mmCIF file of C-alpha atoms in Angstrom:
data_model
loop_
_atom_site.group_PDB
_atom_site.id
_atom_site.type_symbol
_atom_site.label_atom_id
_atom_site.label_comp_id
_atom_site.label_asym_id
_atom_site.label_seq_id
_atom_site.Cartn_x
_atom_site.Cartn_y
_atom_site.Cartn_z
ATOM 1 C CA UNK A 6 -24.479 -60.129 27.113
ATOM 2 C CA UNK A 7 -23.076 -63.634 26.072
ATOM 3 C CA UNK A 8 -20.210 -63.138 23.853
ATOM 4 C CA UNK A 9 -17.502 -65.007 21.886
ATOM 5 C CA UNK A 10 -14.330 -63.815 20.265
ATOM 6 C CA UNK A 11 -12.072 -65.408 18.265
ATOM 7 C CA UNK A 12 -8.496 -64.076 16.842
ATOM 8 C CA UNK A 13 -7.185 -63.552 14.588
ATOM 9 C CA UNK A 14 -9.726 -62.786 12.039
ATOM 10 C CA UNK A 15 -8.042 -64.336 9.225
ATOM 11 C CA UNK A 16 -4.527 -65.652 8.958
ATOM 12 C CA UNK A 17 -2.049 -66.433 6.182
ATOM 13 C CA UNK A 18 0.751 -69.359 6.748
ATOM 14 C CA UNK A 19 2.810 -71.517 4.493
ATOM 15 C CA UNK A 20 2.685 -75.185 4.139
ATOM 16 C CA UNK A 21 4.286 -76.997 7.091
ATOM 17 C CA UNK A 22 3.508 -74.453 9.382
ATOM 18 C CA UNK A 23 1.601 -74.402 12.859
ATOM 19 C CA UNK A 24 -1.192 -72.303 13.486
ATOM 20 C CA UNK A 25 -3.174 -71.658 16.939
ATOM 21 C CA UNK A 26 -6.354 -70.028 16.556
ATOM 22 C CA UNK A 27 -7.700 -68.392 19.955
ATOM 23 C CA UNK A 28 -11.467 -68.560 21.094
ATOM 24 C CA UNK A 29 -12.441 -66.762 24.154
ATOM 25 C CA UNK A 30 -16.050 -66.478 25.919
ATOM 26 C CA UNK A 31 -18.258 -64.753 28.173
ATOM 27 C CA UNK A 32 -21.522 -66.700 28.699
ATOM 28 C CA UNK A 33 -23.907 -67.474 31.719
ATOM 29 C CA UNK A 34 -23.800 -71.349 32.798
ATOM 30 C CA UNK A 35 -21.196 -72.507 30.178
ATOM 31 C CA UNK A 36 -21.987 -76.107 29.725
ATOM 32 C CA UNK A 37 -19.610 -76.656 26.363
ATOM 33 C CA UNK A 38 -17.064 -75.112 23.624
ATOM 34 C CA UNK A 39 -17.294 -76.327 20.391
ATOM 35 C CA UNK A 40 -15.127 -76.126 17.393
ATOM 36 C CA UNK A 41 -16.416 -76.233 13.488
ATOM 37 C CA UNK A 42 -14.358 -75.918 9.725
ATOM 38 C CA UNK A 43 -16.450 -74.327 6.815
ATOM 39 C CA UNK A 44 -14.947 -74.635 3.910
ATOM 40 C CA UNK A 45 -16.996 -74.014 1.071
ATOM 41 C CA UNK A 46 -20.552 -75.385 2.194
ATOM 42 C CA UNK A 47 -21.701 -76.123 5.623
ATOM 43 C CA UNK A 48 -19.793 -75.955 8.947
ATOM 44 C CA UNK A 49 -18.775 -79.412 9.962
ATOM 45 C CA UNK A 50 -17.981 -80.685 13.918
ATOM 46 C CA UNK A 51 -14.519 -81.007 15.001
ATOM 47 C CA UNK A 52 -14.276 -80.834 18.741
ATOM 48 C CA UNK A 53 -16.292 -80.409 21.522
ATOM 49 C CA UNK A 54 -14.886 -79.299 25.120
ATOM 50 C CA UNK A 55 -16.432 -79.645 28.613
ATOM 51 C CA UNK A 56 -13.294 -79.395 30.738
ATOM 52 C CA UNK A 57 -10.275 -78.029 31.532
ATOM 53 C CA UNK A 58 -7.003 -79.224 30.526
ATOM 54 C CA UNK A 59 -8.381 -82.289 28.450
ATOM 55 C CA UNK A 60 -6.840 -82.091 25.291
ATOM 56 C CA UNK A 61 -8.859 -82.969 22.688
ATOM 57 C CA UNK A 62 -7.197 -84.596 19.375
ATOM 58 C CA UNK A 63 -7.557 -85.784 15.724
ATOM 59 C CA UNK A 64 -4.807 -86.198 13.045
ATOM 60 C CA UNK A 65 -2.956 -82.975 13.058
ATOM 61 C CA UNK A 66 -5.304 -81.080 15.301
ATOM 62 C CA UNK A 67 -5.752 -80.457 18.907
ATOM 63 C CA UNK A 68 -8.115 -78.225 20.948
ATOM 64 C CA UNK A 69 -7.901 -78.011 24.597
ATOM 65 C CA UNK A 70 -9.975 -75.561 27.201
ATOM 66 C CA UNK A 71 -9.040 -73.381 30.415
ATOM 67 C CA UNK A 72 -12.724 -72.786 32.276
ATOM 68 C CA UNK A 73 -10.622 -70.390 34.587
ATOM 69 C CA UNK A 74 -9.497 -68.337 31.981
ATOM 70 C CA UNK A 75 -12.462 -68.520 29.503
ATOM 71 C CA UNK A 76 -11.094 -69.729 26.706
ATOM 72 C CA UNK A 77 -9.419 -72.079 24.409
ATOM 73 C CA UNK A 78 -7.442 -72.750 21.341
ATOM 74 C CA UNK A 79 -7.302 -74.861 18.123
ATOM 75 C CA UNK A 80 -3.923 -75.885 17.122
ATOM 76 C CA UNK A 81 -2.807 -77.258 13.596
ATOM 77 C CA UNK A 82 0.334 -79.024 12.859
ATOM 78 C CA UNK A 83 2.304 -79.307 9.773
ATOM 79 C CA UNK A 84 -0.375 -77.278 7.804
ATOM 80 C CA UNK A 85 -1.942 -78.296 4.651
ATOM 81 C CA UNK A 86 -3.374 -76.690 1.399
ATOM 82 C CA UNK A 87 -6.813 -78.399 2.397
ATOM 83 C CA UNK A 88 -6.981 -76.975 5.825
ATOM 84 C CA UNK A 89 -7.609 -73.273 4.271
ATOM 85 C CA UNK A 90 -11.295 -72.954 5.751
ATOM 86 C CA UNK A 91 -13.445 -70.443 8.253
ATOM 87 C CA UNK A 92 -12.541 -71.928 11.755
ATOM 88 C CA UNK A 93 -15.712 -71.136 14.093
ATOM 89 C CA UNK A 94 -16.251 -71.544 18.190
ATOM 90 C CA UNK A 95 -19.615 -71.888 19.165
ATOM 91 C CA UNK A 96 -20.490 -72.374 23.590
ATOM 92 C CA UNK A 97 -23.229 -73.770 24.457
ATOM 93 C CA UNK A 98 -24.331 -72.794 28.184
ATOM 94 C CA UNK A 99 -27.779 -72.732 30.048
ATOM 95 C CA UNK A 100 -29.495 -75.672 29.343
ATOM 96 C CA UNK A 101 -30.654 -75.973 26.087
ATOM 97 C CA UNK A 102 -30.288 -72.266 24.824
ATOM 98 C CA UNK A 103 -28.734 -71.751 21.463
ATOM 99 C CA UNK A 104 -25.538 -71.668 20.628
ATOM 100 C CA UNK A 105 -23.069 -68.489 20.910
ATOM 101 C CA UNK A 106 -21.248 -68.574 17.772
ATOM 102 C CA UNK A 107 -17.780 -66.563 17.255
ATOM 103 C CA UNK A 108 -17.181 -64.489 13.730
ATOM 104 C CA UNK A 109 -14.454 -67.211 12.564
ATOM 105 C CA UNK A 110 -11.344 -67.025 11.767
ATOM 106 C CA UNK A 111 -10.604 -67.359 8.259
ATOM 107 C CA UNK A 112 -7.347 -69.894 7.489
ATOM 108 C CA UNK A 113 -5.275 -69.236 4.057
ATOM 109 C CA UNK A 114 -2.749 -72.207 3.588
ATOM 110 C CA UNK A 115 -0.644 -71.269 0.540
ATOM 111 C CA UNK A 116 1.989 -73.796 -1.198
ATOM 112 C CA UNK B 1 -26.843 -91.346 5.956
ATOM 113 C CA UNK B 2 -27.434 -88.798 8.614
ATOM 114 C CA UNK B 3 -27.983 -85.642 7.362
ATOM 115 C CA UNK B 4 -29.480 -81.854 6.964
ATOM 116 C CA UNK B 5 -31.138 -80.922 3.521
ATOM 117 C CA UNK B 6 -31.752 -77.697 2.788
ATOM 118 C CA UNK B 7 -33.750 -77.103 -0.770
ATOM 119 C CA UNK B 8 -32.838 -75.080 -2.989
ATOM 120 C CA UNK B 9 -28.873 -74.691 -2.726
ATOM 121 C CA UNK B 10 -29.290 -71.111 -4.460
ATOM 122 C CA UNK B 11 -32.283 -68.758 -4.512
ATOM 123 C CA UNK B 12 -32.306 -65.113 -7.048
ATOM 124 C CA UNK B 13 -35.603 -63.572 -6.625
ATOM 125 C CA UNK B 14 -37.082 -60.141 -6.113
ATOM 126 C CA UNK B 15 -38.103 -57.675 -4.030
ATOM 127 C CA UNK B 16 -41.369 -58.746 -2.271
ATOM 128 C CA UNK B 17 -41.851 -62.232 -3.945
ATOM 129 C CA UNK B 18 -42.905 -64.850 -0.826
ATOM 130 C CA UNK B 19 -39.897 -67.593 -0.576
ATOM 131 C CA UNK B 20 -39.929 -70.483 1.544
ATOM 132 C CA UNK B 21 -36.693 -72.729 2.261
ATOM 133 C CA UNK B 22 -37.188 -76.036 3.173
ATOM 134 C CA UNK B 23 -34.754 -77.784 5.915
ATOM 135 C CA UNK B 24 -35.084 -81.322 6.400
ATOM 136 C CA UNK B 25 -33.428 -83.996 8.676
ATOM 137 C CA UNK B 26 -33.344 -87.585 9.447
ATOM 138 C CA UNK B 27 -31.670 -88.088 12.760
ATOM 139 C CA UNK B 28 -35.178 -87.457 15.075
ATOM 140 C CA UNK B 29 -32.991 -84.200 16.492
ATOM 141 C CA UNK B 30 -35.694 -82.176 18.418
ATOM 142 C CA UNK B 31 -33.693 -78.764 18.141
ATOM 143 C CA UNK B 32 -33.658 -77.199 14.747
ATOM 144 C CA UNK B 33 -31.850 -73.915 13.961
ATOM 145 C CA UNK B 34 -31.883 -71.250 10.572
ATOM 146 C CA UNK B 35 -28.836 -69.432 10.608
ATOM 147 C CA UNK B 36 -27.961 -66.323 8.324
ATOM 148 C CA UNK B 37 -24.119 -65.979 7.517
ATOM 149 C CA UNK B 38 -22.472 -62.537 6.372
ATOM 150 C CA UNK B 39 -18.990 -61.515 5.673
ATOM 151 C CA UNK B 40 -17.638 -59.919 8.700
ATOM 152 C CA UNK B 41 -20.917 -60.805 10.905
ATOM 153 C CA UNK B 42 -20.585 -64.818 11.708
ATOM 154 C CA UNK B 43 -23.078 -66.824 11.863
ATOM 155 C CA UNK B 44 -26.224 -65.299 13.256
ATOM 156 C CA UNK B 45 -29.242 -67.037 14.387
ATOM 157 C CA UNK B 46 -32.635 -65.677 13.345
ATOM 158 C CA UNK B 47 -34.962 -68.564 14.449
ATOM 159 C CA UNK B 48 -34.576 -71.722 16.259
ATOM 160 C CA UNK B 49 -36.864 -74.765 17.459
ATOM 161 C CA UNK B 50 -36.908 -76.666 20.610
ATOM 162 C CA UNK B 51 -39.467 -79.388 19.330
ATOM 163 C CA UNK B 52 -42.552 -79.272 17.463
ATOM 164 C CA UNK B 53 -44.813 -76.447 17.245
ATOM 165 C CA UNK B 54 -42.115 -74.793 19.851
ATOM 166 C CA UNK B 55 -40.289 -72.127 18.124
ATOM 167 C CA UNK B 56 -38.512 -69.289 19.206
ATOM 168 C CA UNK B 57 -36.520 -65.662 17.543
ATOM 169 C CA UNK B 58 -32.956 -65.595 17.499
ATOM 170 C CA UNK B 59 -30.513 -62.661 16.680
ATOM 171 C CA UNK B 60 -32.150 -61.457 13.819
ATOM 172 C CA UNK B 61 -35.906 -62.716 13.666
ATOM 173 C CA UNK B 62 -37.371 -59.556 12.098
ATOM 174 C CA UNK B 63 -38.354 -60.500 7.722
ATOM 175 C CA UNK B 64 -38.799 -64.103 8.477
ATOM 176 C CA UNK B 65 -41.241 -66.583 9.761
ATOM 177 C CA UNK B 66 -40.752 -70.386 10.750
ATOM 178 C CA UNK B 67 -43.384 -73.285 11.260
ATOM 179 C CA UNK B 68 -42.376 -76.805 13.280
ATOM 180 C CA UNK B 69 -45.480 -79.051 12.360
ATOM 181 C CA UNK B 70 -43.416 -81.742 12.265
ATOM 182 C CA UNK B 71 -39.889 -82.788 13.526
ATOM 183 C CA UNK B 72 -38.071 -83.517 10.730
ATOM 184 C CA UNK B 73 -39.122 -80.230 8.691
ATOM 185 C CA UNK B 74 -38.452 -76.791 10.007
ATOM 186 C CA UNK B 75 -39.047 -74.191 6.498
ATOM 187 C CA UNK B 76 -37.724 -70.408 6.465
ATOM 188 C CA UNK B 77 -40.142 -68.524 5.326
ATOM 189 C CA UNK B 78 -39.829 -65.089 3.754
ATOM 190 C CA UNK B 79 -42.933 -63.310 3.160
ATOM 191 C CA UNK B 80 -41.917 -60.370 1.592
ATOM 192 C CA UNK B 81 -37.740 -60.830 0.627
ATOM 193 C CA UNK B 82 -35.686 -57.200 0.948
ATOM 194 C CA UNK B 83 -32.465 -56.738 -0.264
ATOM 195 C CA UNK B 84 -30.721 -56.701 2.881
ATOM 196 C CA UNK B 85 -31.899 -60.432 2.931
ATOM 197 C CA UNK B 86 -29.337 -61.270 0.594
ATOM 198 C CA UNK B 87 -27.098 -63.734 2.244
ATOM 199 C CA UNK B 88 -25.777 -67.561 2.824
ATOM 200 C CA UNK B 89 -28.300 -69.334 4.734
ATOM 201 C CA UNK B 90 -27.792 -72.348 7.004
ATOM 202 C CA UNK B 91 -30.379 -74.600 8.871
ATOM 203 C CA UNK B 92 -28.836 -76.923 11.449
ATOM 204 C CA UNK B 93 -30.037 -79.764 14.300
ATOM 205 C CA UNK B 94 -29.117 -81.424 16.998
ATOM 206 C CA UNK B 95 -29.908 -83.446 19.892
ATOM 207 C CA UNK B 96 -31.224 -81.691 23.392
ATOM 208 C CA UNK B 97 -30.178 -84.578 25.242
ATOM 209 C CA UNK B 98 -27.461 -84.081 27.417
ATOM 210 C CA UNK B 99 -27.253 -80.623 27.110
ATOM 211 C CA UNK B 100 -25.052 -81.077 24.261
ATOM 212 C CA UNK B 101 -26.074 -79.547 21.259
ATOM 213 C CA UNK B 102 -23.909 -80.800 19.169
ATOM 214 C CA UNK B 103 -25.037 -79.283 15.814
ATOM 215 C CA UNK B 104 -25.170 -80.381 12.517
ATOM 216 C CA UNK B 105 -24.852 -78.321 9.244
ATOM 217 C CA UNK B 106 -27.269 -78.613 6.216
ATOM 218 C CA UNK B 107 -24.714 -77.634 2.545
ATOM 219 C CA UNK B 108 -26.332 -73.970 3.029
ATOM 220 C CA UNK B 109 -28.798 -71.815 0.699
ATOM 221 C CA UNK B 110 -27.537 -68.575 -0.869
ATOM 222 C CA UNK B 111 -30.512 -66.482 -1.422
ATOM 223 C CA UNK B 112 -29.946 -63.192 -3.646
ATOM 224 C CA UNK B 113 -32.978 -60.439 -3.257
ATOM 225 C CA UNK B 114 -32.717 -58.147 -6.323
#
């Protein structure tokens, strides 16, 4: 059964801090990782991942993938109030299937 | 713009009273998705749409229906709403081409069955 698991499930930091969020996967065919925020509303694109060891960037964070290992993390720098959210991995694999997605892990940023 | 729109943004109704929520996009996507979101469960997909008149269950398919008559529109019906139906809804699209599936987020519906 295609699965994904992400860790923690929710995490507390301070202002300024870094944060890696974990994502790993067990699918049939894996074509692509994805990486989404929710904050209040609707989930909203951050990164998509096709290979190893490219590290994907924007602003303060970075994703990058290990095929070999079967998963991937989601790193944020220098932390903000406004990056408190529900991170989620989806993979995409198969062909056209639907996406797998992970439960989240929910960020709390406090001043 | 680009975008998902789901209609309406919050739903109370009762037991057994038929629903429909509409999802609506403008980007000519050919996959469309309803999600159902629950504390501690993720996202889980109950039905999802390959192109029109081509739909197929998800996760958690069983209290709702789905029609793809055209490719823009892809409504969640509920033909008679339970309880356990209470819960954040989320329709989403994308593009098949490529195998990317990139997919994009309409604001969400939060339905409460009473």
């Amino acid at each position: 059964e295609d699965k994904v698991v992400q860790s923690p499930l929710s995490l507390v930091v301070h202002e300024g801090d870094t944060v890696t969020l974990n994502c790993s996967y067990e699918v049939t065919n894996f074509r692509s990782l994805l990486w989404y925020k929710q904050e209040k509303k609707a989930p909203t694109f951050l990164f998509m991942l096709t290979s190893s060891g490219i590290e994907k960037k924007s602003g303060r964070l970075s994703s990058i993938l290990d095929k070999k290992e079967l998963f991937s993390i989601l790193n944020i720098t220098a932390t903000q109030t406004g990056d408190s959210a529900i991170y989620l991995c989806a993979v995409a694999h198969s062909g056209n299937t639907p996406l797998v997605f992970g439960k989240g892990t929910r960020l709390s940023v406090i001043a | 713009e680009a975008q998902v729109t789901q209609n309406p943004r919050y739903l109370i109704t009762v037991t057994g009273k038929k629903l429909t929520v509409t999802c609506s996009q403008n980007m000519n996507h050919e996959y469309m998705s309803w999600y159902r979101q629950d504390p501690g469960l993720g996202l889980r997909q109950i039905y999802y749409s390959m192109n029109v008149e081509v739909t197929d269950k998800g996760d958690v398919p069983e209290g709702y229906k789905v029609s793809r008559k055209e490719k823009r529109n892809f409504p969640l019906i509920l033909e008679s709403p339970s309880p356990n139906q209470t819960s954040l809804y989320f329709c989403a699209s994308s593009l098949l081409a490529g195998g990317k599936n990139i997919q994009y987020f309409g604001a969400g519906t939060r339905l409460s069955v009473l």
